Short mmCIF file of C-alpha atoms in Angstrom, two decimals:
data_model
loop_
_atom_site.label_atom_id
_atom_site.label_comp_id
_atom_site.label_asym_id
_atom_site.label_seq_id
_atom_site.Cartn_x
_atom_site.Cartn_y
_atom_site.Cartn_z
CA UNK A 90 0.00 0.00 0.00
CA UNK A 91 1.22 3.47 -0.44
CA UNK A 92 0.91 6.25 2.08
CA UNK A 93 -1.20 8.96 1.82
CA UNK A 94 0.45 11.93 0.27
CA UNK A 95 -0.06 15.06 -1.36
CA UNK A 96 -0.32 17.03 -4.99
CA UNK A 97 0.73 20.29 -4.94
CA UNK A 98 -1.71 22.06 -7.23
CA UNK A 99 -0.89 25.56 -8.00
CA UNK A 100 -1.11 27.43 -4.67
CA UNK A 101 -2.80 25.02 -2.95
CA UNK A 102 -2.18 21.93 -1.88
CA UNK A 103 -4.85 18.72 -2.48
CA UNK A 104 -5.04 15.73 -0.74
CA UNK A 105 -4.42 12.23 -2.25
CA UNK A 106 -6.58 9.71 -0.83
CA UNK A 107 -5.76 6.28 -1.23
CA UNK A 108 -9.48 5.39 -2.69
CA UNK A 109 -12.48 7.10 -2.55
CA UNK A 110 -15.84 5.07 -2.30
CA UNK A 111 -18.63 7.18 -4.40
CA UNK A 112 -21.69 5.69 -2.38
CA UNK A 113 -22.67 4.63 0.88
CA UNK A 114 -25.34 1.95 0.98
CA UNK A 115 -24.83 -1.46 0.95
CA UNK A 116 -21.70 -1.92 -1.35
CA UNK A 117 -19.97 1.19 -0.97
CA UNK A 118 -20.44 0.65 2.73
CA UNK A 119 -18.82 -2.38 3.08
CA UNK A 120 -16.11 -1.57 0.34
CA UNK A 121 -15.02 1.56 2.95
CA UNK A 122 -14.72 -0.28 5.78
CA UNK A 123 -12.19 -3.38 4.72
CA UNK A 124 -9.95 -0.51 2.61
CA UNK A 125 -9.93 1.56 5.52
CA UNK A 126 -9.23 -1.68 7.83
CA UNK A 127 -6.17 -2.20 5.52
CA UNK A 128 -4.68 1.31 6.43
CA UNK A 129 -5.54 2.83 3.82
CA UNK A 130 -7.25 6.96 3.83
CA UNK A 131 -10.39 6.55 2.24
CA UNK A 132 -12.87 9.11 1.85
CA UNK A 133 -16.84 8.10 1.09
CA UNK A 134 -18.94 10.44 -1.10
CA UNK A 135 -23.09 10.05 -0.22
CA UNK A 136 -25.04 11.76 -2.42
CA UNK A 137 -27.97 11.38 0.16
CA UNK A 138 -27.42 10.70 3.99
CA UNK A 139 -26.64 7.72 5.27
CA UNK A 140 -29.77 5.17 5.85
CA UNK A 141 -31.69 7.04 3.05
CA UNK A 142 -34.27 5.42 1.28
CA UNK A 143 -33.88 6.09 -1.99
CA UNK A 144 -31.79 3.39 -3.54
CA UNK A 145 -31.66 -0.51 -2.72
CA UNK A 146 -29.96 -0.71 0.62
CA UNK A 147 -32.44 0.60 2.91
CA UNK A 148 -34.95 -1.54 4.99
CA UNK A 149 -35.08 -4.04 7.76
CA UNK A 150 -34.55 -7.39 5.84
CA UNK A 151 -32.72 -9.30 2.94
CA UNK A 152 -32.35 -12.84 3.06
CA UNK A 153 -29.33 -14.67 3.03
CA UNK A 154 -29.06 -18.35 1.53
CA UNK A 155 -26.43 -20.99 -0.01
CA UNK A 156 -28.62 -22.10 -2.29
CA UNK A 157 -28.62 -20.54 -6.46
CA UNK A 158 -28.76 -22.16 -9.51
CA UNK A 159 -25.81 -20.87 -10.35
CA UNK A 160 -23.10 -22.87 -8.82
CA UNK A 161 -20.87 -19.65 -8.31
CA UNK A 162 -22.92 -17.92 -6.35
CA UNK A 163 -23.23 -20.98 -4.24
CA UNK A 164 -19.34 -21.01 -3.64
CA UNK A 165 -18.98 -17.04 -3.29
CA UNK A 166 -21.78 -17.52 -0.31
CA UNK A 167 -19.33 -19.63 1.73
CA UNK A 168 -17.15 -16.82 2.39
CA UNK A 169 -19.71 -14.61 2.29
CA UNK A 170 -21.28 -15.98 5.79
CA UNK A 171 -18.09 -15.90 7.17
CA UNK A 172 -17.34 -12.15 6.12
CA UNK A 173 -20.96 -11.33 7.79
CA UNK A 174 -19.92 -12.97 11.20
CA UNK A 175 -16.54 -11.51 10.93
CA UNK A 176 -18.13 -7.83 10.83
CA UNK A 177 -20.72 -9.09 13.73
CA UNK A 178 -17.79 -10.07 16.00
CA UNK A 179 -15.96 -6.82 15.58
CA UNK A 180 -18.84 -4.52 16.01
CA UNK A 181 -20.31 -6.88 18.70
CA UNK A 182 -23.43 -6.02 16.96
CA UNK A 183 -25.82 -9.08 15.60
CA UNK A 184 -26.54 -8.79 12.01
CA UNK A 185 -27.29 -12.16 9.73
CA UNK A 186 -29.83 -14.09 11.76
CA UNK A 187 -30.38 -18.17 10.50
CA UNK A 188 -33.79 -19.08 10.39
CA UNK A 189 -33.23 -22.04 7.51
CA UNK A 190 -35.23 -22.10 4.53
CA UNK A 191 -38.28 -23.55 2.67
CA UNK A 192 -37.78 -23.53 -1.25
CA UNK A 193 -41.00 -24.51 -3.29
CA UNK A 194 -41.56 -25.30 -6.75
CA UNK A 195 -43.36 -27.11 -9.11
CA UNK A 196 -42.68 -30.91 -9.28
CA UNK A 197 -39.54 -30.94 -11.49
CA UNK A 198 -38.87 -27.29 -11.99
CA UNK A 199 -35.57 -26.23 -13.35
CA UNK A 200 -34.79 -24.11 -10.40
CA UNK A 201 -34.95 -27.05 -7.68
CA UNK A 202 -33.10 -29.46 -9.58
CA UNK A 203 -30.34 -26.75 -10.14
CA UNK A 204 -30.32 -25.62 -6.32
CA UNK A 205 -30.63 -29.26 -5.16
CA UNK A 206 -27.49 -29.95 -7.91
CA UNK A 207 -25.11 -27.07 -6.60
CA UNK A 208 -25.86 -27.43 -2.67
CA UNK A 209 -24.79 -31.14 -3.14
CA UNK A 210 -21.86 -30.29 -5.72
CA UNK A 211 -20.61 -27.72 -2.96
CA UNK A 212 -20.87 -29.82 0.15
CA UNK A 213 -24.08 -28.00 1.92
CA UNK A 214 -26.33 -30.27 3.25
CA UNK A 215 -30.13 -30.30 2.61
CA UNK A 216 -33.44 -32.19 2.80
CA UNK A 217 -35.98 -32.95 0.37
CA UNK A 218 -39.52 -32.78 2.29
CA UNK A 219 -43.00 -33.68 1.15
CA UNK A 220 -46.02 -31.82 2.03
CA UNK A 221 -46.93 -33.38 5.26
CA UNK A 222 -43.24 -33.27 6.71
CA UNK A 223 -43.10 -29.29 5.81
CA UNK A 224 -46.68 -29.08 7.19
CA UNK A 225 -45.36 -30.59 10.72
CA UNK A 226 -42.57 -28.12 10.94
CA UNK A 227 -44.11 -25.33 9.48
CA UNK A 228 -47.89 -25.64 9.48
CA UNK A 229 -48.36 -21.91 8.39
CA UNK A 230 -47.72 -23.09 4.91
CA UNK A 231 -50.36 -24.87 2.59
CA UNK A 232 -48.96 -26.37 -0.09
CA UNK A 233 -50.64 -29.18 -2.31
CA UNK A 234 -48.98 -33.01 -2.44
CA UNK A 235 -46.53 -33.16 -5.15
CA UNK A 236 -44.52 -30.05 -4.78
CA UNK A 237 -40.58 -29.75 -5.07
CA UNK A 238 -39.80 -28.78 -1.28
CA UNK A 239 -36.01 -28.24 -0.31
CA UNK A 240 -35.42 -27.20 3.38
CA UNK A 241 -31.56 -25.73 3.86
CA UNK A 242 -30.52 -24.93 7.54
CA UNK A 243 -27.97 -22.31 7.27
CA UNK A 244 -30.66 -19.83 5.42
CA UNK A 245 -32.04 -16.34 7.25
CA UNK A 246 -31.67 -12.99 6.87
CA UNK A 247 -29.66 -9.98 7.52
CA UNK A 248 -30.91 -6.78 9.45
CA UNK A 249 -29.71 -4.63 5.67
CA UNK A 250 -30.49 -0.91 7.52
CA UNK A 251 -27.81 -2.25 10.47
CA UNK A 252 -25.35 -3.65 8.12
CA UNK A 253 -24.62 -0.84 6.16
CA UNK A 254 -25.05 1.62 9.60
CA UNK A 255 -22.27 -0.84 11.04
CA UNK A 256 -20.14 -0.98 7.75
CA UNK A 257 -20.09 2.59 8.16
CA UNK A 258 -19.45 2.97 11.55
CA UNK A 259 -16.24 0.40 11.74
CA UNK A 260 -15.19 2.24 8.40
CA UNK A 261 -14.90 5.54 10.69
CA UNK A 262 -13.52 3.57 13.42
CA UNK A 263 -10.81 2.69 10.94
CA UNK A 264 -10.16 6.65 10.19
CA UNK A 265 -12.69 6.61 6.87
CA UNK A 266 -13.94 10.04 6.04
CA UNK A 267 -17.87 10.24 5.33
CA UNK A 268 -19.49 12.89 3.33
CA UNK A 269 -22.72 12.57 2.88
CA UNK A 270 -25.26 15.01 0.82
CA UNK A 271 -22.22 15.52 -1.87
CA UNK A 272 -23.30 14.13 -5.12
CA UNK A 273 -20.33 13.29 -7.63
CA UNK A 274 -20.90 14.99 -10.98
CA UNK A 275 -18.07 13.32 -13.23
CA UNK A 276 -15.28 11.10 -12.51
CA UNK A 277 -12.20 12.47 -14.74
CA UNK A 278 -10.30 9.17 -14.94
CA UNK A 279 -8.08 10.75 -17.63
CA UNK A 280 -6.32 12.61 -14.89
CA UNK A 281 -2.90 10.91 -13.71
CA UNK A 282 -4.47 10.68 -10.38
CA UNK A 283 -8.23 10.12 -10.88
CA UNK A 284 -10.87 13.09 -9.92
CA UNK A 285 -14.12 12.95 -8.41
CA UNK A 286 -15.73 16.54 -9.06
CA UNK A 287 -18.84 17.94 -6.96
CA UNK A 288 -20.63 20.85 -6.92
CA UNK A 289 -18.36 21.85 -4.08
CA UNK A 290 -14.97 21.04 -5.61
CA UNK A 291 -12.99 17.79 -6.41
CA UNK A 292 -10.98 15.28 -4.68
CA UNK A 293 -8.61 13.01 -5.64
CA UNK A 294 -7.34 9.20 -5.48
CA UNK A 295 -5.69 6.52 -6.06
CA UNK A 296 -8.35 4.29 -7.12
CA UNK A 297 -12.29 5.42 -6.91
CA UNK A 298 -14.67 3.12 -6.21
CA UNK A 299 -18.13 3.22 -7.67
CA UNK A 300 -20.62 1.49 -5.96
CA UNK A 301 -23.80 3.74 -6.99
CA UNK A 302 -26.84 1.35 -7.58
CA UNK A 303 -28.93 3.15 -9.32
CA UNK A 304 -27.05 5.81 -10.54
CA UNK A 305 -23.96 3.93 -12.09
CA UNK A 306 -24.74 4.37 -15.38
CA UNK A 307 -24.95 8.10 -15.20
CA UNK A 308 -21.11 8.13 -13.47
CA UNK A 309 -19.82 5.82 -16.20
CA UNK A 310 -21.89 6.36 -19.19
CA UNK A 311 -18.31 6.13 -21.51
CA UNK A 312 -19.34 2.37 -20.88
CA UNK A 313 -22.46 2.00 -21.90
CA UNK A 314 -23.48 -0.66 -19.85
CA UNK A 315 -26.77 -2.62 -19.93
CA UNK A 316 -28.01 -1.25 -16.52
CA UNK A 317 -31.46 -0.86 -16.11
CA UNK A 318 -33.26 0.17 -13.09
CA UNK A 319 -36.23 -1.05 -12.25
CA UNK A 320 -38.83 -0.53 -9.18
CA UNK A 321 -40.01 -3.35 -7.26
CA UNK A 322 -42.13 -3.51 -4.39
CA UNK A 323 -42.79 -5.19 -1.05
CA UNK A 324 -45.30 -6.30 1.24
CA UNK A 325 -45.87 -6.34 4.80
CA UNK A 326 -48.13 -8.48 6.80
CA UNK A 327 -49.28 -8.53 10.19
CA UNK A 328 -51.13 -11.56 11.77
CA UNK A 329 -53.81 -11.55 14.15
CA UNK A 330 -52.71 -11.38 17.29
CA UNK A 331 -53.36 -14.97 18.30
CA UNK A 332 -51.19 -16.05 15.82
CA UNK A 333 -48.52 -13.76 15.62
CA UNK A 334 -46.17 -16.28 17.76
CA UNK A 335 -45.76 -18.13 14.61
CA UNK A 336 -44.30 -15.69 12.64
CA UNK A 337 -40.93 -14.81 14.82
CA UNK A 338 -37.79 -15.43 13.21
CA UNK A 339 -37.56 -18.72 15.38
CA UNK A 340 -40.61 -19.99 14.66
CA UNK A 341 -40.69 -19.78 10.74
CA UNK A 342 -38.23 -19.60 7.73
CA UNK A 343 -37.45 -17.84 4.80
CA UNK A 344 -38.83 -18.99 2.04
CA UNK A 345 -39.24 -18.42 -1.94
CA UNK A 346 -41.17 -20.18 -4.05
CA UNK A 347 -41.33 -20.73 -8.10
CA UNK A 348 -44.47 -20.93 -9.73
CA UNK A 349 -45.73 -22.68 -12.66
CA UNK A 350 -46.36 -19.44 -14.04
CA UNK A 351 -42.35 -18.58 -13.47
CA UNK A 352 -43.08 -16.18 -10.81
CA UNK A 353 -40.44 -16.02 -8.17
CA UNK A 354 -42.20 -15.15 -4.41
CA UNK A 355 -40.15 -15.01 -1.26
CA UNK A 356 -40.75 -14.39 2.61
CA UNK A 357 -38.72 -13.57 5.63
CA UNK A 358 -40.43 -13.84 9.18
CA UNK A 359 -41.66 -10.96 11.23
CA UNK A 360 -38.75 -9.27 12.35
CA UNK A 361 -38.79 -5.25 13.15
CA UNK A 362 -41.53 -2.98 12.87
CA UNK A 363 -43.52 -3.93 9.61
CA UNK A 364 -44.55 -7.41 9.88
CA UNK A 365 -43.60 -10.76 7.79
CA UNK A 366 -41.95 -9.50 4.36
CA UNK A 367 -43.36 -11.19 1.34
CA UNK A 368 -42.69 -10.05 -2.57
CA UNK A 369 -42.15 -10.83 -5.67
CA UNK A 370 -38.72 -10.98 -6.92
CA UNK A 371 -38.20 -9.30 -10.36
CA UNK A 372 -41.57 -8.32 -13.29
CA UNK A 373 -40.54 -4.58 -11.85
CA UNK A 374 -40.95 -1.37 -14.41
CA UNK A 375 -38.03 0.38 -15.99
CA UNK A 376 -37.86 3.83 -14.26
CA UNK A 377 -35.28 6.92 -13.57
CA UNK A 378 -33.80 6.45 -10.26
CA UNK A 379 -34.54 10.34 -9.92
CA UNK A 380 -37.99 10.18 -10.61
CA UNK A 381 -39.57 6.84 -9.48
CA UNK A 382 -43.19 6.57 -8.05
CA UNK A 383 -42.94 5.58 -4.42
CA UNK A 384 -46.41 4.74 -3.82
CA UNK A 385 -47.08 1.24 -4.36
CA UNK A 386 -49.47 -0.28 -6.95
CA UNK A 387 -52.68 -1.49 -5.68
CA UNK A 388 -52.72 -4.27 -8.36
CA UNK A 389 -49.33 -5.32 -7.35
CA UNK A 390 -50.89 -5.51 -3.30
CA UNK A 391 -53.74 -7.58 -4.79
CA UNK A 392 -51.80 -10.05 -6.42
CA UNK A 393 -49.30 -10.34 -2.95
CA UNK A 394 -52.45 -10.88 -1.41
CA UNK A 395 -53.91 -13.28 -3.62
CA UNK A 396 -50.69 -15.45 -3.26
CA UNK A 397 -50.34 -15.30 0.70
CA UNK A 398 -54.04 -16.14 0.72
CA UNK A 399 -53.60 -19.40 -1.05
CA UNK A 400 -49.99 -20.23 0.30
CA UNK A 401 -50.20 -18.86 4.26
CA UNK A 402 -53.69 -17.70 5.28
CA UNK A 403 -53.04 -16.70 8.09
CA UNK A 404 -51.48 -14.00 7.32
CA UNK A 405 -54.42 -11.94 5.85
CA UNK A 406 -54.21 -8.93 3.82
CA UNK A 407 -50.87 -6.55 3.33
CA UNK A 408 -50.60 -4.06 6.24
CA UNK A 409 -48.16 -1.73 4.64
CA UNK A 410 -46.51 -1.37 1.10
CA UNK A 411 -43.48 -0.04 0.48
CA UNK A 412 -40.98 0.79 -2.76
CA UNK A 413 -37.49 -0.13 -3.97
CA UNK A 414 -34.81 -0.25 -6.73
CA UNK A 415 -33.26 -2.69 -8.69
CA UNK A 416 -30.24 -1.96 -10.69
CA UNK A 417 -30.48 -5.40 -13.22
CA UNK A 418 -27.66 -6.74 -15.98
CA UNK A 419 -29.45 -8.72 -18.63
CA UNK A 420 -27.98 -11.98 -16.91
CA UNK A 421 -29.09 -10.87 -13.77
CA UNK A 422 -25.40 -11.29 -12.57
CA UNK A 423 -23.17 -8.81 -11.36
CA UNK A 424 -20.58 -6.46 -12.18
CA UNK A 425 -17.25 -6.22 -10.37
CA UNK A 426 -14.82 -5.00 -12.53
CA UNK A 427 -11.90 -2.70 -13.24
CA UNK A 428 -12.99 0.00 -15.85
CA UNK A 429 -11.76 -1.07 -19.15
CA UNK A 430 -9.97 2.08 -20.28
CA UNK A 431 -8.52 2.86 -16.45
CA UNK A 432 -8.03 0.31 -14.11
CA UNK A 433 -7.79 2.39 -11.28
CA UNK A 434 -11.90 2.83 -11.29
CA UNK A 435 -13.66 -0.02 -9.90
CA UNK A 436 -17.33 -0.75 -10.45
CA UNK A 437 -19.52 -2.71 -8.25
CA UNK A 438 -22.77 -2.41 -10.43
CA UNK A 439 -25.99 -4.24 -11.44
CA UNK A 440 -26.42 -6.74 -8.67
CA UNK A 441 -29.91 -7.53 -9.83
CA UNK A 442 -31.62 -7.92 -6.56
CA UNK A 443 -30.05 -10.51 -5.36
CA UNK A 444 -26.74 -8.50 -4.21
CA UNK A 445 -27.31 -7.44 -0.65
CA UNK A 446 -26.27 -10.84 1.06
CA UNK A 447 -22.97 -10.93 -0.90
CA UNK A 448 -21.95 -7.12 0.83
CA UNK A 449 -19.66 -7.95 3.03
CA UNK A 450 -17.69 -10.33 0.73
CA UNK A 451 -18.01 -7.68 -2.14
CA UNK A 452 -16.23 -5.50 0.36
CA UNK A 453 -13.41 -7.07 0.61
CA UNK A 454 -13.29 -7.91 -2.85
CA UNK A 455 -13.09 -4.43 -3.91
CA UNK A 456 -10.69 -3.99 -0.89
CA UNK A 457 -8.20 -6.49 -2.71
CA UNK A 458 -8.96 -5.26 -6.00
CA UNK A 459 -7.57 -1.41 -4.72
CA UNK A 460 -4.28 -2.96 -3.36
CA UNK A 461 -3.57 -5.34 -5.20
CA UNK A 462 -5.18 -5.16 -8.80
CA UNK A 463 -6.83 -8.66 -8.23
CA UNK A 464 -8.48 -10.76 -6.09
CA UNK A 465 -8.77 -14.09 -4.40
CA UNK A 466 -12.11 -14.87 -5.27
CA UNK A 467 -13.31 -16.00 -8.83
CA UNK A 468 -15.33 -12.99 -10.28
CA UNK A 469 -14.96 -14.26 -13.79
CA UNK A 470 -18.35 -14.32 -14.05
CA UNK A 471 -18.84 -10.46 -13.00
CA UNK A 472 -16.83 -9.27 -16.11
CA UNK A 473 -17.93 -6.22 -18.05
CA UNK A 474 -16.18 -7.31 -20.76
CA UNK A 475 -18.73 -10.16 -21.12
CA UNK A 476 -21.21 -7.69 -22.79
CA UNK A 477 -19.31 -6.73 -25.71
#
C-alpha cells in the first residue's frame, strides 16, 4: 500500500486519498470499511445521507441463503457468511440471523433441480420434504402433495439498515472520512491521479470506487453498460394477534417459491416494525432512479395478497406497502470490474436484486482489487467485458 500523500496544485495543496468510495449503501459501505481496515485513507462520497431510502440498501430485511442455480454464487456464499460474522464479531453487533429455509416449486422445476445440484456439488447439506413433513414443521404453509420442497438450515436474513449503519461505523472507526449530501458529478479518470468533481470542488485518489446502484450508469456512461433500473415492491403483513407467535424469526423460515407461471415469491419472518416481508422478486418497471413513483401499486398488493391467501392464510391482507430499486444486468449477474480504459476505477454495479447478502464479501473484494489489482475470489463471471 502506499501512504497517503499530497499534490501540490498551483497554490494550494490537495489531498491524495488512497481510494475514494462514491456511495454509501450497501456496497460502498462495506467496500469503505475493509480498505480503511487495511490502512488505507479513504474518503466516502453520499449523495444522500446515510440510511436514506432512496436506492436498494435501505430496509429491515434481505435474506441470506447458499442455495442458487448458479453454482458460483453458491461457492462465493461460503465466504460470504463468514465475512458477515466476521463484521458481527468486531462490532459486537448481531446482524445475519439463521432461520433455515423452505424452497417450493413445481414438481420438477428447473430451479430445484439446479439448487438441489449445486448445494450437493458444494458440500451444503439439505433435505428434500413432502407436504406433510413441511406441514409438521411449518404448518403456516399450505402447499398441495406433489410439490418440489427443499429445506436448507444455514438460510435467514440480515438486518440490511444495520449492516450498512455498522459498515459505516467500523469504516470511521478505521479513520474513513464520510461525506454525505455531496453528489459526484463526473469522474475524470483521464487525470494521472483520478478526480471525483462535486458541486463543491474535487478530490482526488488513487483508485475510486463506484458502488452507486442506481445511478452507475450516469457516473460511467463512456461504458455504456446494460443497466437498467427497475422498481419493485414489497409487502408487509401482520397476523392476528393470536397467531402472531408463529411468525418470529424462530418460529418460521425464509422462504421463496417458483411458480408454474415462473413467478419467483419469497418471505422472511416478522422481524422489526412492519410485519412478515413477502414479494415478488423481479416483473418490476423500468424507471429513472430520480424520478420513481414511491407509492405502491394497488394491483401489485392484490396479487401479494392473492398469493399469501392461497400459500399462508393466516397471514391476511398486506398491512403496509413499500418501494425499492433494482439496478439489473441482462444476466441478472453482477458487475465487479476494473474499468476497461482505467483500471484504477472499480465498479460494483448491477447486482440484480439478489446483491445485498454478498456485501460484506463484495467489500473485501473491492478492498483487494484497490491494493492489489486482483483478487482471491473467482469474479470471472462479473466481467464487463462479457457484454461486448
Amino acid at each position: 500500500m502506499i501512504a497517503p500523500d499530497t499534490l501540490l496544485n498551483a497554490s494550494r495543496t490537495t489531498k491524495i486519498y488512497d481510494a475514494i468510495v462514491i456511495g454509501a449503501g450497501g456496497m460502498g459501505s462495506a467496500a469503505a470499511y475493509h480498505i480503511a481496515k487495511a490502512g488505507a485513507s479513504v474518503l466516502v462520497l453520499e449523495q444522500f445521507q446515510r440510511g436514506h431510502t432512496f436506492g436498494s440498501s435501505h430496509g429491515e430485511t434481505r435474506i441470506i441463503r447458499l442455495f442458487y442455480d448458479k453454482p458460483f454464487y453458491t461457492e462465493l456464499m461460503k465466504s460470504a457468511y463468514a465475512e458477515w460474522r466476521a463484521v458481527e464479531k468486531e462490532a459486537s453487533t448481531p446482524l445475519l440471523f439463521t432461520t433455515g429455509s423452505v424452497s417450493l416449486g413445481v414438481a420438477g422445476n428447473h430451479y430445484s433441480l439446479a439448487t438441489r445440484e449445486n448445494l450437493e456439488t458444494a458440500g451444503v447439506a439439505s433435505e428434500e420434504w413432502d407436504a406433510e413433513r413441511l406441514a409438521r414443521r411449518f404448518p403456516q404453509f399450505q402447499v398441495p402433495k406433489g410439490m418440489d420442497i427443499l429445506w436448507q438450515q444455514d438460510s435467514g436474513f440480515l438486518h440490511a439498515a444495520a449492516c450498512v449503519a455498522t459498515h459505516l461505523q467500523l469504516a470511521e472507526r478505521h479513520g474513513a472520512d464520510i461525506r454525505e449530501n455531496t453528489p459526484v458529478t463526473r469522474i475524470d479518470w483521464h487525470a494521472d491521479v483520478p478526480r471525483v468533481e462535486t458541486k463543491d470542488g474535487h478530490f482526488r485518489a488513487r483508485k475510486i470506487i463506484v458502488t452507486t446502484g442506481a445511478w452507475t450508469e450516469r457516473l460511467v456512461a463512456e461504458l455504456n453498460l446494460p443497466l437498467t433500473v427497475t422498481r419493485q415492491q414489497v409487502c408487509y403483513y401482520r397476523p392476528a394477534d393470536k397467531n402472531s407467535h408463529a411468525y418470529t424469526p424462530e418460529r418460521f423460515p425464509v422462504f421463496v417459491e417458483v411458480t408454474a407461471e415462473n413467478e419467483f415469491f419469497y418471505g422472511i419472518p416478522d422481524f422489526g416494525k412492519n410485519g412478515v416481508k413477502v414479494a415478488r422478486h423481479g416483473w418490476g418497471q423500468p424507471i429513472s432512479p430520480d424520478t420513481c413513483n414511491r407509492t405502491p401499486d394497488a394491483d401489485y398488493i392484490a396479487r401479494l395478497d392473492a398469493y399469501v391467501q392461497e400459500r399462508i392464510p393466516s397471514l391476511g391482507k398486506a398491512a403496509h406497502a413499500e418501494v425499492c430499486l433494482y439496478t439489473e444486468t441482462p444476466d441478472e449477474d453482477f458487475i465487479i470490474d476494473a474499468h476497461p480504459d482505467c483500471p484504477d476505477v472499480l465498479i460494483a454495479a448491477g447486482f440484480s436484486g439478489h446483491g445485498f447478502k454478498f456485501c460484506a464479501l463484495v467489500g473485501r473484494i473491492m478492498n483487494e482489487l484497490a491494493q492489489t489489482d486482483k483478487t482471491s475470489f473467482d469474479i470471472s463471471h462479473f466481467s464487463i467485458r462479457r457484454f461486448w
